[in-house]
mmCIF file of C-alpha atoms in Angstrom:
data_model
loop_
_atom_site.group_PDB
_atom_site.id
_atom_site.type_symbol
_atom_site.label_atom_id
_atom_site.label_comp_id
_atom_site.label_asym_id
_atom_site.label_seq_id
_atom_site.Cartn_x
_atom_site.Cartn_y
_atom_site.Cartn_z
ATOM 1 C CA MET J 99 15.051 -5.724 9.848
ATOM 2 C CA GLN J 100 14.372 -9.068 12.448
ATOM 3 C CA THR J 101 11.419 -10.389 12.194
ATOM 4 C CA THR J 102 8.882 -12.761 14.221
ATOM 5 C CA GLU J 103 5.701 -15.230 13.059
ATOM 6 C CA VAL J 104 2.676 -14.148 14.566
ATOM 7 C CA PHE J 105 -0.352 -16.646 13.448
ATOM 8 C CA GLY J 106 2.120 -18.323 11.269
ATOM 9 C CA VAL J 107 3.311 -14.861 9.965
ATOM 10 C CA SER J 108 6.574 -13.464 9.007
ATOM 11 C CA LEU J 109 6.604 -9.620 10.386
ATOM 12 C CA PRO J 110 9.077 -6.879 11.917
ATOM 13 C CA LEU J 111 9.468 -6.817 15.115
ATOM 14 C CA SER J 112 8.576 -3.341 14.724
ATOM 15 C CA VAL J 113 5.007 -4.808 13.328
ATOM 16 C CA ALA J 114 4.029 -6.952 15.636
ATOM 17 C CA CYS J 115 4.866 -4.494 18.608
ATOM 18 C CA PHE J 116 2.593 -2.315 17.454
ATOM 19 C CA LEU J 117 -0.435 -4.737 16.458
ATOM 20 C CA PHE J 118 -0.259 -6.006 19.978
ATOM 21 C CA GLN J 119 -0.235 -2.294 21.381
ATOM 22 C CA PHE J 120 -3.295 -1.805 18.941
ATOM 23 C CA VAL J 121 -5.117 -5.001 19.773
ATOM 24 C CA THR J 122 -4.552 -3.830 23.773
ATOM 25 C CA TYR J 123 -5.123 -0.773 22.929
ATOM 26 C CA HIS J 124 -8.834 -1.268 21.792
ATOM 27 C CA ILE J 125 -9.328 -3.673 24.093
ATOM 28 C CA THR J 126 -9.505 -1.299 26.546
ATOM 29 C CA CYS J 127 -11.247 1.092 24.741
ATOM 30 C CA GLY J 128 -13.313 -2.112 24.184
ATOM 31 C CA PHE J 129 -14.050 -2.490 27.501
ATOM 32 C CA PHE J 130 -15.140 1.442 29.017
ATOM 33 C CA ALA J 131 -17.360 1.251 25.391
ATOM 34 C CA ILE J 132 -19.058 -1.381 26.991
ATOM 35 C CA LEU J 133 -19.165 -0.109 30.287
ATOM 36 C CA ASP J 134 -20.695 3.292 29.058
ATOM 37 C CA TYR J 135 -22.864 1.947 27.216
ATOM 38 C CA TYR J 136 -24.598 -0.058 29.726
ATOM 39 C CA LYS J 137 -24.227 2.086 32.231
ATOM 40 C CA LEU J 138 -22.452 -0.628 33.852
ATOM 41 C CA LEU J 139 -20.211 1.369 37.370
ATOM 42 C CA PRO J 140 -22.504 4.873 37.337
ATOM 43 C CA ASN J 141 -21.767 4.937 41.091
ATOM 44 C CA TYR J 142 -17.648 4.991 39.206
ATOM 45 C CA LYS J 143 -18.203 7.948 36.724
ATOM 46 C CA LEU J 144 -17.239 10.709 37.662
ATOM 47 C CA HIS J 145 -18.578 12.787 34.431
ATOM 48 C CA ASN J 146 -20.625 12.095 30.756
ATOM 49 C CA SER J 147 -20.040 15.289 29.254
ATOM 50 C CA ASP J 148 -18.796 14.020 25.805
ATOM 51 C CA HIS J 149 -21.151 14.114 22.790
ATOM 52 C CA LYS J 150 -19.588 12.373 20.288
ATOM 53 C CA THR J 151 -19.705 8.552 20.353
ATOM 54 C CA TYR J 152 -17.424 5.725 20.514
ATOM 55 C CA SER J 153 -18.352 5.009 17.037
ATOM 56 C CA GLN J 154 -17.893 8.464 15.838
ATOM 57 C CA LEU J 155 -14.237 8.722 17.291
ATOM 58 C CA LEU J 156 -13.261 5.371 16.189
ATOM 59 C CA PRO J 157 -12.827 6.118 12.931
ATOM 60 C CA ARG J 158 -9.852 9.350 13.340
ATOM 61 C CA VAL J 159 -8.474 7.331 16.270
ATOM 62 C CA VAL J 160 -7.899 4.298 13.776
ATOM 63 C CA PHE J 161 -6.797 6.758 11.260
ATOM 64 C CA ASN J 162 -4.486 8.211 13.360
ATOM 65 C CA GLN J 163 -2.367 5.137 14.686
ATOM 66 C CA VAL J 164 -1.814 2.959 11.049
ATOM 67 C CA VAL J 165 -0.810 6.602 9.705
ATOM 68 C CA PHE J 166 1.357 8.147 12.211
ATOM 69 C CA TYR J 167 2.158 5.416 14.917
ATOM 70 C CA LEU J 168 2.817 2.427 12.957
ATOM 71 C CA PRO J 169 5.428 4.247 10.810
ATOM 72 C CA SER J 170 7.241 5.710 13.603
ATOM 73 C CA PHE J 171 7.569 1.759 15.094
ATOM 74 C CA ILE J 172 8.803 1.087 12.023
ATOM 75 C CA LEU J 173 11.163 3.622 11.907
ATOM 76 C CA LEU J 174 12.875 3.706 15.462
ATOM 77 C CA GLN J 175 13.481 -0.088 14.429
ATOM 78 C CA TYR J 176 14.985 0.434 10.811
ATOM 79 C CA LEU J 177 17.410 3.322 12.733
ATOM 80 C CA GLY J 178 18.399 1.059 15.310
ATOM 81 C CA VAL J 179 16.917 2.457 17.942
ATOM 82 C CA ALA J 180 14.195 0.224 19.028
ATOM 83 C CA PHE J 181 11.962 -2.407 18.509
ATOM 84 C CA CYS J 182 15.436 -4.788 17.162
ATOM 85 C CA SER J 183 16.259 -7.471 19.456
ATOM 86 C CA PHE J 184 15.257 -9.927 22.491
ATOM 87 C CA GLU J 185 18.614 -9.014 23.470
ATOM 88 C CA PRO J 186 20.003 -7.633 25.516
ATOM 89 C CA LYS J 187 18.632 -9.048 28.866
ATOM 90 C CA LEU J 188 18.028 -6.607 30.989
ATOM 91 C CA SER J 189 17.840 -7.461 35.451
ATOM 92 C CA VAL J 190 15.118 -6.895 37.084
ATOM 93 C CA TRP J 191 16.526 -3.442 38.527
ATOM 94 C CA LEU J 192 18.200 -2.850 35.613
ATOM 95 C CA PHE J 193 14.258 -2.537 34.217
ATOM 96 C CA VAL J 194 13.016 -0.983 36.314
ATOM 97 C CA ALA J 195 15.915 1.667 35.918
ATOM 98 C CA ASP J 196 15.147 1.692 32.603
ATOM 99 C CA TYR J 197 11.801 2.035 33.607
ATOM 100 C CA LEU J 198 11.500 5.687 35.545
ATOM 101 C CA PHE J 199 14.015 7.058 33.027
ATOM 102 C CA TYR J 200 11.857 6.509 30.777
ATOM 103 C CA SER J 201 8.425 7.546 32.302
ATOM 104 C CA PHE J 202 10.400 10.715 33.763
ATOM 105 C CA LEU J 203 11.988 12.034 29.586
ATOM 106 C CA GLN J 204 8.411 11.184 28.270
ATOM 107 C CA GLU J 205 7.007 13.375 31.275
ATOM 108 C CA ILE J 206 8.877 16.222 30.676
ATOM 109 C CA ILE J 207 8.907 16.045 26.503
ATOM 110 C CA PHE J 208 4.968 14.985 27.249
ATOM 111 C CA TYR J 209 4.115 17.978 30.113
ATOM 112 C CA SER J 210 6.687 20.335 27.016
ATOM 113 C CA GLY J 211 4.647 20.314 24.346
ATOM 114 C CA HIS J 212 0.931 20.091 24.940
ATOM 115 C CA ARG J 213 1.656 23.142 27.747
ATOM 116 C CA PHE J 214 4.128 24.987 26.280
ATOM 117 C CA LEU J 215 3.140 24.555 22.572
ATOM 118 C CA LEU J 216 -1.075 22.581 22.304
ATOM 119 C CA HIS J 217 -1.889 25.223 24.878
ATOM 120 C CA SER J 218 -0.312 28.610 23.271
ATOM 121 C CA LYS J 219 -2.515 31.357 22.364
ATOM 122 C CA TRP J 220 -1.151 30.419 19.033
ATOM 123 C CA GLY J 221 -0.705 26.387 18.948
ATOM 124 C CA PHE J 222 -4.049 26.088 20.811
ATOM 125 C CA GLN J 223 -5.224 26.324 16.426
ATOM 126 C CA LEU J 224 -2.356 26.046 14.056
ATOM 127 C CA LEU J 225 -1.915 22.865 15.470
ATOM 128 C CA GLY J 226 -5.115 21.730 15.600
ATOM 129 C CA HIS J 227 -4.937 20.909 19.587
ATOM 130 C CA GLU J 228 -9.215 22.362 19.451
ATOM 131 C CA LEU J 229 -10.047 19.317 17.818
ATOM 132 C CA HIS J 230 -8.746 16.857 20.705
ATOM 133 C CA HIS J 231 -10.416 19.550 23.081
ATOM 134 C CA THR J 232 -14.205 18.433 21.206
ATOM 135 C CA THR J 233 -13.683 15.417 22.646
ATOM 136 C CA LYS J 234 -14.485 16.061 27.218
ATOM 137 C CA GLY J 235 -12.365 13.121 28.614
ATOM 138 C CA SER J 236 -15.022 10.557 29.623
ATOM 139 C CA VAL J 237 -14.362 8.419 26.426
ATOM 140 C CA ALA J 238 -11.342 6.260 26.161
ATOM 141 C CA VAL J 239 -11.305 6.831 23.301
ATOM 142 C CA SER J 240 -10.910 9.626 23.218
ATOM 143 C CA GLN J 241 -7.204 9.384 23.321
ATOM 144 C CA HIS J 242 -5.710 9.478 20.094
ATOM 145 C CA TYR J 243 -8.927 11.444 18.669
ATOM 146 C CA MET J 244 -6.767 13.746 17.572
ATOM 147 C CA ALA J 245 -5.233 16.620 14.599
ATOM 148 C CA PRO J 246 -2.402 15.309 12.728
ATOM 149 C CA ILE J 247 0.309 17.642 14.095
ATOM 150 C CA ASP J 248 -0.797 17.201 17.347
ATOM 151 C CA TYR J 249 -0.626 13.733 17.416
ATOM 152 C CA LEU J 250 2.486 13.315 16.000
ATOM 153 C CA ILE J 251 3.228 16.064 19.281
ATOM 154 C CA GLU J 252 0.948 14.101 21.478
ATOM 155 C CA ILE J 253 1.740 10.547 21.057
ATOM 156 C CA VAL J 254 4.314 10.254 18.137
ATOM 157 C CA ILE J 255 7.348 11.901 19.677
ATOM 158 C CA THR J 256 6.265 12.074 23.218
ATOM 159 C CA ASN J 257 6.154 8.245 23.510
ATOM 160 C CA MET J 258 9.444 6.964 20.607
ATOM 161 C CA LEU J 259 11.391 10.165 21.277
ATOM 162 C CA PRO J 260 13.299 9.123 24.991
ATOM 163 C CA PHE J 261 14.813 5.341 22.964
ATOM 164 C CA PHE J 262 16.779 7.606 21.684
ATOM 165 C CA PHE J 263 18.208 8.821 24.576
ATOM 166 C CA MET J 264 18.829 5.350 26.205
ATOM 167 C CA LYS J 265 21.181 3.079 26.233
ATOM 168 C CA LYS J 266 20.346 -0.470 24.355
ATOM 169 C CA THR J 267 17.096 -2.028 25.309
ATOM 170 C CA ASN J 268 15.160 -4.740 24.337
ATOM 171 C CA ILE J 269 11.750 -6.116 23.158
ATOM 172 C CA TYR J 270 10.658 -6.726 26.275
ATOM 173 C CA PHE J 271 10.883 -2.970 27.413
ATOM 174 C CA GLU J 272 10.508 -1.503 24.486
ATOM 175 C CA LEU J 273 6.608 -3.341 24.098
ATOM 176 C CA PHE J 274 5.972 -3.141 28.291
ATOM 177 C CA VAL J 275 6.564 0.727 28.603
ATOM 178 C CA ILE J 276 4.296 1.523 25.212
ATOM 179 C CA THR J 277 1.655 -1.287 25.814
ATOM 180 C CA LEU J 278 1.505 0.283 29.729
ATOM 181 C CA ASN J 279 0.907 3.893 27.474
ATOM 182 C CA THR J 280 -1.589 1.879 25.109
ATOM 183 C CA VAL J 281 -4.233 0.850 28.880
ATOM 184 C CA THR J 282 -3.043 4.638 31.052
ATOM 185 C CA GLY J 283 -4.311 6.643 27.945
ATOM 186 C CA PRO J 284 -7.992 5.144 27.498
ATOM 187 C CA TRP J 285 -7.459 5.380 31.464
ATOM 188 C CA ASP J 286 -7.085 9.135 31.606
ATOM 189 C CA HIS J 287 -9.937 9.881 29.062
ATOM 190 C CA SER J 288 -12.209 7.477 30.275
ATOM 191 C CA GLY J 289 -14.103 9.507 32.814
ATOM 192 C CA TYR J 290 -13.987 7.112 35.841
ATOM 193 C CA LYS J 291 -12.649 7.028 39.614
ATOM 194 C CA TYR J 292 -10.497 4.634 40.011
ATOM 195 C CA PRO J 293 -9.455 3.325 44.167
ATOM 196 C CA VAL J 294 -6.197 3.964 42.931
ATOM 197 C CA GLY J 295 -3.972 7.741 41.504
ATOM 198 C CA GLU J 296 -5.994 11.035 40.454
ATOM 199 C CA SER J 297 -4.626 10.653 36.958
ATOM 200 C CA SER J 298 -8.288 10.600 35.538
ATOM 201 C CA PHE J 299 -10.241 13.083 37.762
ATOM 202 C CA ALA J 300 -7.297 15.628 36.970
ATOM 203 C CA HIS J 301 -7.205 15.104 33.315
ATOM 204 C CA SER J 302 -10.683 15.626 33.508
ATOM 205 C CA MET J 303 -10.610 18.206 35.465
ATOM 206 C CA HIS J 304 -7.718 19.614 32.374
ATOM 207 C CA HIS J 305 -10.486 19.447 29.224
ATOM 208 C CA LEU J 306 -12.857 20.610 30.989
ATOM 209 C CA ARG J 307 -11.121 23.548 32.413
ATOM 210 C CA SER J 308 -8.130 23.585 29.477
ATOM 211 C CA SER J 309 -6.217 25.793 32.150
ATOM 212 C CA CYS J 310 -4.728 23.359 34.025
ATOM 213 C CA SER J 311 -3.457 19.293 34.974
ATOM 214 C CA PHE J 312 -1.238 19.882 31.023
ATOM 215 C CA GLY J 313 0.653 16.727 33.039
ATOM 216 C CA GLY J 314 0.400 12.932 31.530
ATOM 217 C CA SER J 315 0.086 9.553 34.134
ATOM 218 C CA ALA J 316 2.751 10.209 35.907
ATOM 219 C CA ALA J 317 2.039 14.592 36.265
ATOM 220 C CA PHE J 318 4.871 15.138 38.320
ATOM 221 C CA THR J 319 5.736 18.006 36.040
ATOM 222 C CA ASP J 320 2.379 19.850 36.957
ATOM 223 C CA TRP J 321 2.461 19.702 40.730
ATOM 224 C CA ILE J 322 6.575 20.635 40.211
ATOM 225 C CA LEU J 323 5.668 23.966 38.189
ATOM 226 C CA LYS J 324 2.753 24.498 39.854
ATOM 227 C CA THR J 325 -0.035 23.831 37.300
ATOM 228 C CA ALA J 326 -2.088 20.465 38.693
ATOM 229 C CA TYR J 327 -5.834 21.935 39.633
ATOM 230 C CA TYR J 328 -5.384 21.699 43.302
ATOM 231 C CA PHE J 329 -3.172 24.891 42.571
ATOM 232 C CA TYR J 330 -6.218 26.898 41.545
ATOM 233 C CA GLY J 331 -8.525 25.991 44.024
ATOM 234 C CA TYR J 332 -10.096 23.575 42.186
ATOM 235 C CA SER J 333 -11.474 20.428 43.812
ATOM 236 C CA ASN J 334 -14.709 19.447 41.684
ATOM 237 C CA LEU J 335 -15.221 19.352 38.145
ATOM 238 C CA PRO J 336 -17.104 22.043 36.409
ATOM 239 C CA LYS J 337 -20.691 22.298 35.747
ATOM 240 C CA ILE J 338 -21.577 20.602 32.756
ATOM 241 C CA LYS J 339 -24.682 19.058 30.407
ATOM 242 C CA GLU J 340 -24.530 16.058 31.097
ATOM 243 C CA SER J 341 -24.642 13.865 27.520
ATOM 244 C CA SER J 342 -27.238 10.764 27.052
ATOM 245 C CA ASN J 343 -25.288 9.787 23.961
ATOM 246 C CA HIS J 344 -23.465 6.181 25.733
#
């Protein structure tokens, strides 16, 4: 397997990519944790309904990432699917086209698994999705707070399976799409509103109501299949008891 040096240590490309997105994820989540702890942007906080704190959620998150996510990076490099090489070179247009195709596949895979498996009558408890729903979408790090099978479906399969359907890309593209999810996932689970987009509001609506907005950050599947919160007549988050733990 091709390697690269990270601070003088030779690592497989897959491990180096995992570490980059791992650090990015925890910097992002740490940033939101600081905002929450010091209440720095209260006017932008949609809700604060989680009763588990950042420090309480963190151990399971790190466990999932190291035990399940890291091996998936290594496996894809071993199979020659992704995280293998700095080649081939991609033009800007090809990079954009590959990104759109990857995002399309990722959204379909996520929505299908999330709605039809994890939110099925039998799957919610059996596959462990109920654990993720003990969080309410107001603590960024909770994105990766899941039971093992749930984590494999929502994170590992969702992010890795699209590479099997794509022609050969390079490490720059692969690191870009994986790291982008590393930022948008905590964004969607942070409970903050932003000047651009409404994915955080939609995902908060999903966590608080459970019956709508099953898609990821792109969420075009919710629009096509009419499962976005606004198709149900929802316009406001339900009233919940605010937590004072953050």
